[in-house]
Coordinates of C-alpha atoms in Angstrom, one line a residue:
M1 CA 9.5 -24.2 15.9
S2 CA 8.2 -27.2 17.6
A3 CA 5.4 -28.9 15.8
A4 CA 4.1 -30.1 19.2
H5 CA 3.5 -26.5 20.4
A6 CA -0.2 -26.1 21.0
P7 CA -1.7 -22.8 19.8
H8 CA -3.0 -20.4 22.3
P9 CA -6.8 -20.5 22.8
P10 CA -8.8 -17.5 21.6
L11 CA -9.1 -14.5 23.9
P12 CA -12.4 -13.9 25.8
G13 CA -14.8 -11.3 24.4
S14 CA -13.7 -8.2 26.4
E15 CA -10.0 -8.8 26.0
R16 CA -10.5 -9.6 22.3
L17 CA -12.2 -6.3 21.7
L18 CA -9.5 -4.4 23.6
A19 CA -6.8 -6.3 21.7
T20 CA -8.5 -5.5 18.4
I21 CA -8.5 -1.8 19.2
A22 CA -4.8 -1.8 20.3
V23 CA -3.5 -3.8 17.4
S24 CA -5.7 -1.9 14.9
L25 CA -4.2 1.4 16.2
A26 CA -0.7 0.0 15.4
I27 CA -1.8 -0.9 11.9
F28 CA -3.4 2.5 11.5
M29 CA -0.3 4.3 12.7
Y30 CA 1.8 2.3 10.3
G31 CA -0.4 2.9 7.3
L32 CA -0.9 6.6 8.1
D33 CA 2.9 7.2 8.2
M34 CA 3.3 5.9 4.7
A35 CA 1.1 8.6 3.3
V36 CA 1.0 11.5 5.8
A37 CA 4.5 12.8 4.9
N38 CA 3.8 13.1 1.2
V39 CA 1.8 16.3 1.3
S40 CA 4.2 17.9 3.9
I41 CA 7.3 17.7 1.8
P42 CA 7.1 21.3 0.6
A43 CA 6.8 22.5 4.2
I44 CA 9.6 20.2 5.4
T45 CA 12.0 21.3 2.6
G46 CA 11.2 24.9 3.1
N47 CA 11.9 24.7 6.9
L48 CA 15.1 22.7 6.5
G49 CA 16.4 24.8 3.6
V50 CA 16.7 22.1 0.9
S51 CA 15.2 21.5 -2.5
L52 CA 12.1 19.5 -3.3
N53 CA 14.2 16.9 -5.0
Q54 CA 16.3 16.4 -1.9
G55 CA 13.2 16.4 0.2
T56 CA 11.8 13.3 -1.6
W57 CA 14.4 11.2 0.3
V58 CA 12.2 11.6 3.3
I59 CA 9.7 9.3 1.5
T60 CA 12.3 7.2 -0.3
S61 CA 14.3 6.3 2.8
Y62 CA 11.2 5.1 4.7
A63 CA 10.0 3.1 1.7
V64 CA 13.4 1.4 1.1
A65 CA 14.0 0.4 4.7
N66 CA 10.4 -0.8 5.2
A67 CA 10.4 -2.9 2.0
I68 CA 13.7 -4.6 3.0
V69 CA 12.6 -5.6 6.5
I70 CA 9.0 -6.7 5.8
P71 CA 9.9 -10.0 4.2
L72 CA 12.2 -10.8 7.2
T73 CA 9.1 -11.0 9.5
G74 CA 9.0 -14.7 9.5
W75 CA 12.7 -15.1 10.3
L76 CA 12.6 -12.4 13.0
T77 CA 9.5 -14.0 14.5
A78 CA 11.2 -17.4 14.8
R79 CA 14.3 -15.8 16.4
F80 CA 12.7 -13.4 18.9
G81 CA 9.1 -14.4 19.3
Q82 CA 5.9 -13.0 17.8
V83 CA 4.7 -10.9 20.7
R84 CA 8.2 -9.6 21.7
L85 CA 8.9 -8.6 18.1
F86 CA 5.5 -6.8 17.7
L87 CA 5.9 -4.9 21.0
T88 CA 9.5 -3.9 20.2
S89 CA 8.5 -2.8 16.7
A90 CA 5.7 -0.7 17.9
L91 CA 7.7 0.9 20.7
L92 CA 10.7 1.7 18.5
F93 CA 8.4 3.1 15.8
T94 CA 7.0 5.5 18.4
L95 CA 10.5 6.5 19.4
A96 CA 11.6 7.0 15.8
S97 CA 8.6 9.1 15.2
A98 CA 9.5 11.4 18.0
L99 CA 13.1 11.7 16.7
C100 CA 11.8 12.5 13.2
G101 CA 9.9 15.4 14.6
L102 CA 12.9 16.6 16.5
S103 CA 15.2 16.5 13.5
T104 CA 16.9 19.8 12.6
S105 CA 18.5 18.8 9.3
L106 CA 17.5 16.8 6.2
E107 CA 20.3 14.3 6.9
M108 CA 19.0 13.7 10.5
L109 CA 15.4 13.4 9.3
V110 CA 16.3 10.9 6.5
F111 CA 18.3 8.8 9.0
F112 CA 15.4 8.6 11.5
R113 CA 12.9 8.0 8.7
C114 CA 15.1 5.1 7.6
V115 CA 15.0 3.7 11.2
Q116 CA 11.3 4.3 11.4
G117 CA 10.7 2.4 8.1
A118 CA 12.9 -0.5 9.2
V119 CA 11.3 -1.0 12.7
A120 CA 7.8 -0.7 11.2
G121 CA 8.5 -3.6 8.8
P122 CA 7.2 -6.5 11.0
M123 CA 4.4 -4.4 12.6
N124 CA 1.6 -4.9 10.1
P125 CA 2.1 -8.7 9.3
L126 CA 2.4 -9.5 13.1
A127 CA -0.6 -7.4 13.9
M128 CA -2.7 -9.6 11.5
A129 CA -1.2 -12.8 13.0
L130 CA -1.9 -11.7 16.6
L131 CA -5.5 -10.9 15.7
L132 CA -6.1 -14.2 13.9
A133 CA -4.8 -16.0 17.0
A134 CA -7.0 -13.9 19.3
Y135 CA -10.2 -14.9 17.5
P136 CA -11.8 -18.4 17.2
P137 CA -11.5 -20.0 13.7
Q138 CA -15.1 -19.3 12.8
K139 CA -14.5 -15.6 13.3
A140 CA -11.3 -15.4 11.3
A141 CA -13.1 -13.2 8.7
F142 CA -13.9 -10.6 11.4
A143 CA -10.3 -10.6 12.6
M144 CA -9.1 -10.1 9.1
G145 CA -11.8 -7.5 8.5
A146 CA -10.7 -5.4 11.5
S147 CA -7.1 -5.3 10.3
M148 CA -8.1 -4.6 6.7
M149 CA -10.4 -1.7 7.7
T150 CA -7.6 0.2 9.4
A151 CA -5.0 -0.8 6.9
M152 CA -7.0 0.6 4.0
M153 CA -8.4 3.6 5.9
S154 CA -5.1 5.1 7.0
P155 CA -3.6 5.7 3.5
A156 CA -6.8 7.5 2.5
L157 CA -6.7 9.7 5.6
G158 CA -3.0 10.3 5.4
P159 CA -2.9 13.1 2.8
V160 CA -5.9 15.0 4.4
L161 CA -4.6 14.7 7.9
G162 CA -1.0 15.6 6.8
G163 CA -2.2 18.7 5.0
W164 CA -4.4 19.8 7.9
I165 CA -1.6 19.4 10.5
T166 CA 1.0 21.1 8.3
D167 CA -1.4 24.0 7.6
N168 CA -2.6 24.5 11.2
F169 CA 0.5 23.5 13.2
S170 CA 3.9 22.6 11.8
W171 CA 5.4 19.6 10.0
P172 CA 7.0 17.9 13.1
W173 CA 3.4 17.2 14.4
I174 CA 2.8 14.7 11.6
F175 CA 5.3 12.6 13.5
Y176 CA 4.4 13.6 17.1
I177 CA 0.8 12.3 16.6
N178 CA 2.2 8.8 16.6
I179 CA 3.6 9.1 20.2
P180 CA 0.3 8.8 22.2
V181 CA -1.1 6.3 19.8
G182 CA 2.0 4.1 19.8
L183 CA 2.4 4.2 23.6
F184 CA -1.2 3.2 24.1
S185 CA -1.1 0.4 21.5
T186 CA 2.1 -1.0 23.0
W187 CA 1.0 -0.9 26.6
V188 CA -2.4 -2.5 25.9
S189 CA -0.8 -5.1 23.6
W190 CA 1.7 -6.0 26.3
R191 CA -1.0 -6.4 29.0
I192 CA -3.0 -8.7 26.8
F193 CA -0.4 -10.7 24.7
R194 CA 2.6 -11.0 27.1
H195 CA 1.6 -14.5 28.1
R196 CA 0.8 -15.6 24.5
E197 CA 4.4 -15.7 23.2
S198 CA 5.2 -17.9 20.3
P199 CA 8.1 -20.4 20.6
R200 CA 11.6 -19.2 19.5
V201 CA 14.2 -21.1 17.5
K202 CA 17.8 -20.2 17.4
Q203 CA 19.1 -20.8 13.8
P204 CA 22.0 -19.6 11.8
V205 CA 21.9 -16.1 10.3
D206 CA 21.6 -16.1 6.5
Y207 CA 24.0 -13.2 5.9
V208 CA 24.2 -13.8 2.2
G209 CA 20.4 -13.7 1.9
L210 CA 20.2 -10.6 4.0
I211 CA 22.7 -8.7 1.8
L212 CA 21.1 -9.9 -1.5
L213 CA 17.7 -8.8 -0.2
A214 CA 18.9 -5.4 0.8
I215 CA 20.6 -4.9 -2.6
W216 CA 17.8 -5.8 -4.9
V217 CA 14.9 -4.4 -2.8
G218 CA 16.9 -1.2 -2.1
A219 CA 17.6 -0.7 -5.8
F220 CA 14.0 -1.5 -6.8
Q221 CA 12.5 1.0 -4.3
V222 CA 14.9 3.8 -5.3
M223 CA 14.2 3.1 -8.9
M224 CA 10.4 3.2 -8.3
E225 CA 10.6 6.4 -6.3
Q226 CA 13.0 8.3 -8.6
G227 CA 12.4 6.7 -12.0
R228 CA 9.8 9.3 -13.1
E229 CA 11.9 12.2 -12.0
H230 CA 14.9 10.9 -14.1
N231 CA 12.7 10.0 -17.2
W232 CA 13.1 6.3 -16.4
F233 CA 15.5 4.3 -18.7
D234 CA 16.7 7.4 -20.5
S235 CA 18.8 7.9 -17.4
A236 CA 22.0 6.0 -16.7
W237 CA 21.3 6.1 -13.0
V238 CA 17.9 4.3 -13.5
I239 CA 19.5 1.8 -15.8
F240 CA 22.1 1.0 -13.2
L241 CA 19.4 0.6 -10.5
G242 CA 17.4 -1.7 -12.9
I243 CA 20.4 -3.9 -13.6
T244 CA 21.3 -4.1 -9.9
C245 CA 17.8 -5.0 -9.0
V246 CA 17.4 -7.8 -11.6
T247 CA 20.8 -9.2 -10.9
G248 CA 20.3 -9.1 -7.1
L249 CA 16.9 -10.7 -7.4
I250 CA 18.1 -13.6 -9.5
F251 CA 20.9 -14.4 -7.1
F252 CA 18.5 -13.9 -4.1
L253 CA 15.9 -16.3 -5.5
V254 CA 18.4 -19.0 -6.3
W255 CA 20.2 -18.6 -2.9
E256 CA 17.1 -18.5 -0.8
W257 CA 15.5 -21.5 -2.5
Y258 CA 18.4 -23.8 -1.6
E259 CA 19.4 -22.2 1.7
P260 CA 18.4 -24.5 4.6
H261 CA 17.8 -21.5 6.9
P262 CA 16.6 -18.8 4.6
V263 CA 15.7 -15.3 5.8
V264 CA 12.6 -15.4 3.5
E265 CA 10.8 -18.7 3.1
L266 CA 10.2 -18.7 -0.6
R267 CA 9.2 -22.4 -0.4
L268 CA 5.8 -21.1 0.8
F269 CA 5.1 -20.4 -2.8
K270 CA 4.9 -24.1 -3.4
I271 CA 1.5 -23.9 -1.6
P272 CA -0.9 -23.3 -4.5
T273 CA -3.5 -21.2 -2.6
F274 CA -0.7 -18.9 -1.3
S275 CA 1.0 -18.3 -4.6
V276 CA -2.2 -17.8 -6.6
S277 CA -3.6 -15.5 -3.9
A278 CA -0.4 -13.4 -3.8
T279 CA -0.7 -13.0 -7.6
I280 CA -4.3 -12.0 -7.4
G281 CA -3.3 -9.4 -4.7
I282 CA -0.8 -7.9 -7.1
F283 CA -3.2 -7.6 -10.0
T284 CA -5.8 -6.0 -7.7
S285 CA -3.4 -3.7 -5.8
L286 CA -1.8 -2.2 -9.0
P287 CA -4.9 -0.4 -10.3
F288 CA -6.3 0.2 -6.8
F289 CA -3.2 2.1 -5.5
G290 CA -2.5 3.6 -8.9
N291 CA -5.9 5.3 -8.8
I292 CA -5.5 6.3 -5.2
V293 CA -2.5 8.4 -6.3
L294 CA -3.6 9.4 -9.8
T295 CA -7.1 10.7 -9.0
P296 CA -5.9 13.4 -6.5
L297 CA -3.1 14.4 -9.0
W298 CA -5.6 14.8 -11.8
L299 CA -8.1 16.7 -9.6
Q300 CA -5.5 19.2 -8.6
S301 CA -3.7 19.7 -11.9
S302 CA -6.8 19.6 -14.2
L303 CA -9.9 20.6 -12.3
G304 CA -8.3 23.1 -9.9
Y305 CA -8.9 21.3 -6.6
S306 CA -6.8 22.2 -3.7
A307 CA -4.8 19.5 -2.0
T308 CA -7.3 19.3 0.9
Q309 CA -10.3 19.1 -1.5
A310 CA -8.6 16.4 -3.5
G311 CA -7.8 14.5 -0.3
Q312 CA -11.4 14.8 0.8
V313 CA -12.7 13.3 -2.4
A314 CA -10.1 10.5 -2.3
M315 CA -11.1 9.8 1.3
F316 CA -14.5 8.4 0.2
S317 CA -12.7 5.3 -1.1
G318 CA -11.3 4.5 2.4
L319 CA -14.5 5.6 4.1
F320 CA -16.8 3.3 2.1
M321 CA -14.3 0.4 2.6
F322 CA -14.4 1.0 6.3
L323 CA -18.2 1.2 6.4
F324 CA -18.8 -2.0 4.3
Q325 CA -16.0 -4.1 5.9
P326 CA -18.3 -5.6 8.6
L327 CA -20.8 -6.6 5.9
V328 CA -18.0 -8.2 3.9
A329 CA -16.9 -10.2 7.0
R330 CA -20.5 -11.5 7.5
A331 CA -20.7 -12.4 3.8
V332 CA -17.6 -14.5 3.8
P333 CA -19.1 -17.6 5.4
R334 CA -22.2 -17.4 3.2
L335 CA -20.6 -16.8 -0.2
G336 CA -17.1 -18.1 0.3
S337 CA -13.8 -16.3 -0.2
R338 CA -13.5 -17.0 -3.9
R339 CA -17.0 -16.0 -4.9
L340 CA -16.9 -12.8 -2.8
A341 CA -13.5 -11.9 -4.3
V342 CA -15.0 -12.2 -7.8
V343 CA -18.0 -10.0 -6.7
G344 CA -15.5 -7.4 -5.4
L345 CA -13.4 -7.4 -8.5
C346 CA -16.6 -6.9 -10.6
I347 CA -17.5 -3.9 -8.5
L348 CA -13.9 -2.5 -8.9
I349 CA -14.3 -3.0 -12.7
V350 CA -17.5 -1.0 -12.7
S351 CA -15.7 1.7 -10.7
V352 CA -12.8 1.8 -13.1
Y353 CA -15.1 1.7 -16.1
L354 CA -16.9 4.9 -14.9
R355 CA -13.5 6.6 -14.9
T356 CA -12.9 5.8 -18.5
G357 CA -15.5 8.5 -19.4
F358 CA -14.2 11.3 -17.2
N359 CA -14.3 14.8 -18.6
P360 CA -13.3 18.3 -17.3
L361 CA -17.0 19.2 -16.6
L362 CA -17.5 16.6 -13.9
T363 CA -19.1 17.5 -10.6
S364 CA -17.8 16.3 -7.3
V365 CA -20.6 13.7 -7.1
D366 CA -19.5 12.3 -10.5
I367 CA -16.1 11.6 -9.0
I368 CA -17.3 10.5 -5.5
I369 CA -19.5 7.7 -7.0
P370 CA -16.6 5.7 -8.6
M371 CA -14.4 6.4 -5.5
A372 CA -17.2 4.9 -3.2
L373 CA -17.5 1.9 -5.5
Q374 CA -13.8 1.5 -5.4
G375 CA -13.8 1.3 -1.6
I376 CA -16.7 -1.2 -1.6
G377 CA -15.1 -3.3 -4.2
A378 CA -11.6 -3.2 -2.6
G379 CA -13.1 -4.2 0.7
A380 CA -14.8 -7.2 -0.9
V381 CA -11.6 -8.3 -2.6
F382 CA -8.7 -7.8 -0.2
M383 CA -10.1 -9.5 2.9
P384 CA -11.2 -12.7 1.0
I385 CA -7.8 -12.8 -0.7
A386 CA -6.1 -12.4 2.7
L387 CA -8.1 -15.4 4.0
L388 CA -7.3 -17.5 0.9
Y389 CA -3.5 -17.0 1.2
I390 CA -3.4 -18.4 4.7
S391 CA -6.1 -21.1 4.1
D392 CA -3.6 -24.0 3.7
M393 CA -0.9 -22.4 5.8
P394 CA 0.3 -24.2 9.0
P395 CA -0.1 -21.9 12.1
A396 CA 3.7 -21.8 12.6
K397 CA 4.1 -20.3 9.1
I398 CA 1.4 -17.6 9.2
A399 CA 3.8 -14.9 10.4
S400 CA 6.1 -15.7 7.4
A401 CA 3.2 -15.8 5.0
N402 CA 1.9 -12.5 6.3
G403 CA 5.4 -10.9 5.9
I404 CA 5.7 -12.2 2.3
Y405 CA 2.2 -11.1 1.4
A406 CA 2.7 -7.7 2.9
F407 CA 6.0 -7.4 1.0
T408 CA 4.2 -8.2 -2.3
R409 CA 1.7 -5.6 -1.5
T410 CA 4.4 -3.0 -0.7
L411 CA 6.0 -3.7 -4.1
S412 CA 2.6 -3.4 -5.7
I413 CA 2.1 0.0 -4.2
G414 CA 5.5 1.2 -5.6
I415 CA 4.9 -0.4 -9.0
G416 CA 1.2 0.7 -9.2
T417 CA 2.1 4.3 -8.4
S418 CA 5.0 4.5 -10.8
V419 CA 3.0 2.8 -13.6
A420 CA 0.0 5.0 -13.1
T421 CA 1.9 8.3 -13.1
S422 CA 4.2 7.3 -16.0
L423 CA 1.4 6.0 -18.2
W424 CA -0.5 9.2 -17.4
D425 CA 2.4 11.3 -18.4
N426 CA 2.9 9.4 -21.7
R427 CA -0.7 9.4 -22.7
T428 CA -1.1 13.0 -21.8
S429 CA 1.8 13.9 -24.0
H430 CA 0.3 11.8 -26.8
H431 CA -3.1 13.4 -26.6
H432 CA -1.6 16.9 -26.2
A433 CA 0.3 16.4 -29.5
Q434 CA -2.8 15.2 -31.2
L435 CA -5.1 18.0 -30.0
T436 CA -2.5 20.7 -30.7
A437 CA -2.2 19.4 -34.3
Q438 CA -5.9 20.2 -34.8
I439 CA -5.3 23.9 -34.2
T440 CA -4.8 25.0 -37.8
P441 CA -6.2 27.8 -40.0
Y442 CA -8.1 25.0 -41.8
N443 CA -10.0 24.0 -38.7
D444 CA -13.1 26.2 -38.6
A445 CA -14.0 25.3 -34.9
A446 CA -10.5 26.1 -33.7
T447 CA -10.3 29.3 -35.7
Q448 CA -13.6 30.5 -34.3
A449 CA -12.7 29.6 -30.8
L450 CA -9.3 31.5 -31.0
G451 CA -11.1 34.4 -32.6
G452 CA -13.6 34.7 -29.8
L453 CA -10.9 34.4 -27.1
S454 CA -8.7 37.0 -28.9
A455 CA -11.5 39.5 -28.9
S456 CA -11.7 39.4 -25.1
L457 CA -8.2 38.3 -24.0
G458 CA -5.9 39.5 -26.8
N459 CA -3.7 37.2 -28.9
E460 CA -1.4 36.1 -26.1
G461 CA -4.2 35.6 -23.6
A462 CA -6.1 33.6 -26.2
L463 CA -3.2 31.3 -27.0
A464 CA -2.5 30.8 -23.2
T465 CA -6.1 29.9 -22.6
M466 CA -6.2 27.5 -25.5
E467 CA -3.0 25.8 -24.3
R468 CA -4.6 25.4 -20.9
L469 CA -7.8 23.9 -22.3
I470 CA -5.8 21.5 -24.4
T471 CA -3.6 20.4 -21.4
V472 CA -6.7 19.8 -19.3
Q473 CA -8.3 17.7 -22.0
A474 CA -5.1 15.8 -22.6
Q475 CA -4.6 15.0 -18.9
T476 CA -8.2 13.9 -18.6
L477 CA -7.9 11.6 -21.7
G478 CA -4.7 10.3 -20.1
V479 CA -6.6 9.3 -17.0
N480 CA -9.2 7.6 -19.1
D481 CA -6.5 5.6 -20.9
Y482 CA -5.0 4.5 -17.7
N483 CA -8.3 3.1 -16.5
V484 CA -8.7 1.1 -19.6
F485 CA -5.4 -0.5 -18.7
A486 CA -6.6 -1.0 -15.1
I487 CA -9.7 -2.9 -16.4
G488 CA -7.3 -5.4 -18.0
L489 CA -5.4 -6.0 -14.8
L490 CA -8.6 -6.6 -12.8
L491 CA -9.9 -9.1 -15.5
A492 CA -6.6 -10.9 -15.1
G493 CA -7.3 -11.0 -11.3
I494 CA -10.6 -12.7 -12.0
A495 CA -8.9 -15.3 -14.2
F496 CA -6.4 -16.2 -11.4
I497 CA -9.2 -16.6 -8.8
L498 CA -10.6 -19.4 -10.9
L499 CA -7.3 -21.3 -10.3
V500 CA -7.9 -21.3 -6.5
K501 CA -9.3 -24.7 -5.4
P502 CA -11.4 -24.9 -2.2
G503 CA -10.1 -27.2 0.5
R504 CA -9.7 -27.7 4.2
P505 CA -7.0 -25.7 5.8
A506 CA -4.0 -27.5 7.2
G507 CA -3.5 -25.3 10.1
A508 CA -7.0 -24.5 11.4
A509 CA -6.6 -20.9 10.5
M510 CA -10.2 -20.8 9.6
P511 CA -13.1 -23.2 8.9
A512 CA -13.3 -24.9 5.5
P513 CA -16.7 -23.3 4.6
I514 CA -15.0 -19.9 4.4
L515 CA -12.9 -21.2 1.5
E516 CA -15.6 -23.0 -0.5
H517 CA -17.9 -21.8 -3.3

């Protein structure tokens, strides 16, 4: 791109508001589709006549294709233009959603989910880049806040909305709801942004980098999605995926670093604020998304919540993030991104600490409080971090930076989910064994409890009830153990924030006061 290209001026107020709505709807649609299908898998598999294990490919195919294309955002933007790529991505995503709903076989659905994930890759990073360009520099925090609100709200609403649609209509409608939203977002975005295209550069295609990226990211995502099901590295299949992933990653890093026209600009990691902010984002995202997945699982398996009830409780995290995001945007110029991120991480630590004392007798209020604090804390962390990683970034590189940052976040979701569920399984097994070992004739409390249960339920009923009580306690203790681990990750995030130095941005992405303190 030409360094002489002057950036487009900010949009006027009314157009800026309309652009924010249109682009935020695209972000919401993208985030919603990552989560909405999860709760509908039983309905999909039953309707298509396949097993649940086969049905998980509906999720895996989308995740793999999406993760491969996200880091290509910068290269695709340079080749096709920012606006053209965003509009094409949103329109093709809408078309792919319709084709997913029309699918009559698992193979057909998996194929179109793969297409859907691929075309959605650039949508979220470009949406953030378009919003930043639409706002004046002093309002960069509000631009980022608008995108972060929708990006975080949609995964929380996904399970609730998916379950409600599946129960009251049929599973294809989880895809059909994207059609009016996608068409409106694309049309309004075209009307506003069509004269604000970024310059294009024709450059050689890095085929080797593309192939290596597809190999290691594809292997990684499949391993994350299916590792738990195959008992991780006890499986030859998972070992093969792990070796493929590591080998492909090493070759990819070496090749892209020295390639003059890379598909992923790894040299951006030479910018300290970007590399440190990306690392902070990983340490924050792992426990955040781990708890987003683990809490509903625990509520359903241990406390007897229905899928809808568990989704409603989990929704409080996204709801409070949404409500507090405007306050966070106003606080950025006063506190600075670094200080505000530390405050947010401290709130997250309090939220996680409250979860270390969970027990099976908790009320809904006891669970909603840490969920609400999680939303407030996450909102106070993710937006300042997003501002920090572009703080020293030239405007021409923002699309690439957004793509890489979104990619690290996508990987964090996969890793965080897998680590949370696997650690929970392991710690549950550990506590189950310890608690079961206490049920002996020499333990008076256990003997009395079994005697009382046997009097009313009979011997078999008493043993079954005792087994259920032990399982619930073990699962709850497993959740507590995971949250102790999560506190360590968040403390590491605070340590990395101290490495970020305040400074004036090179590309006028935002005013320097936003970065200081």
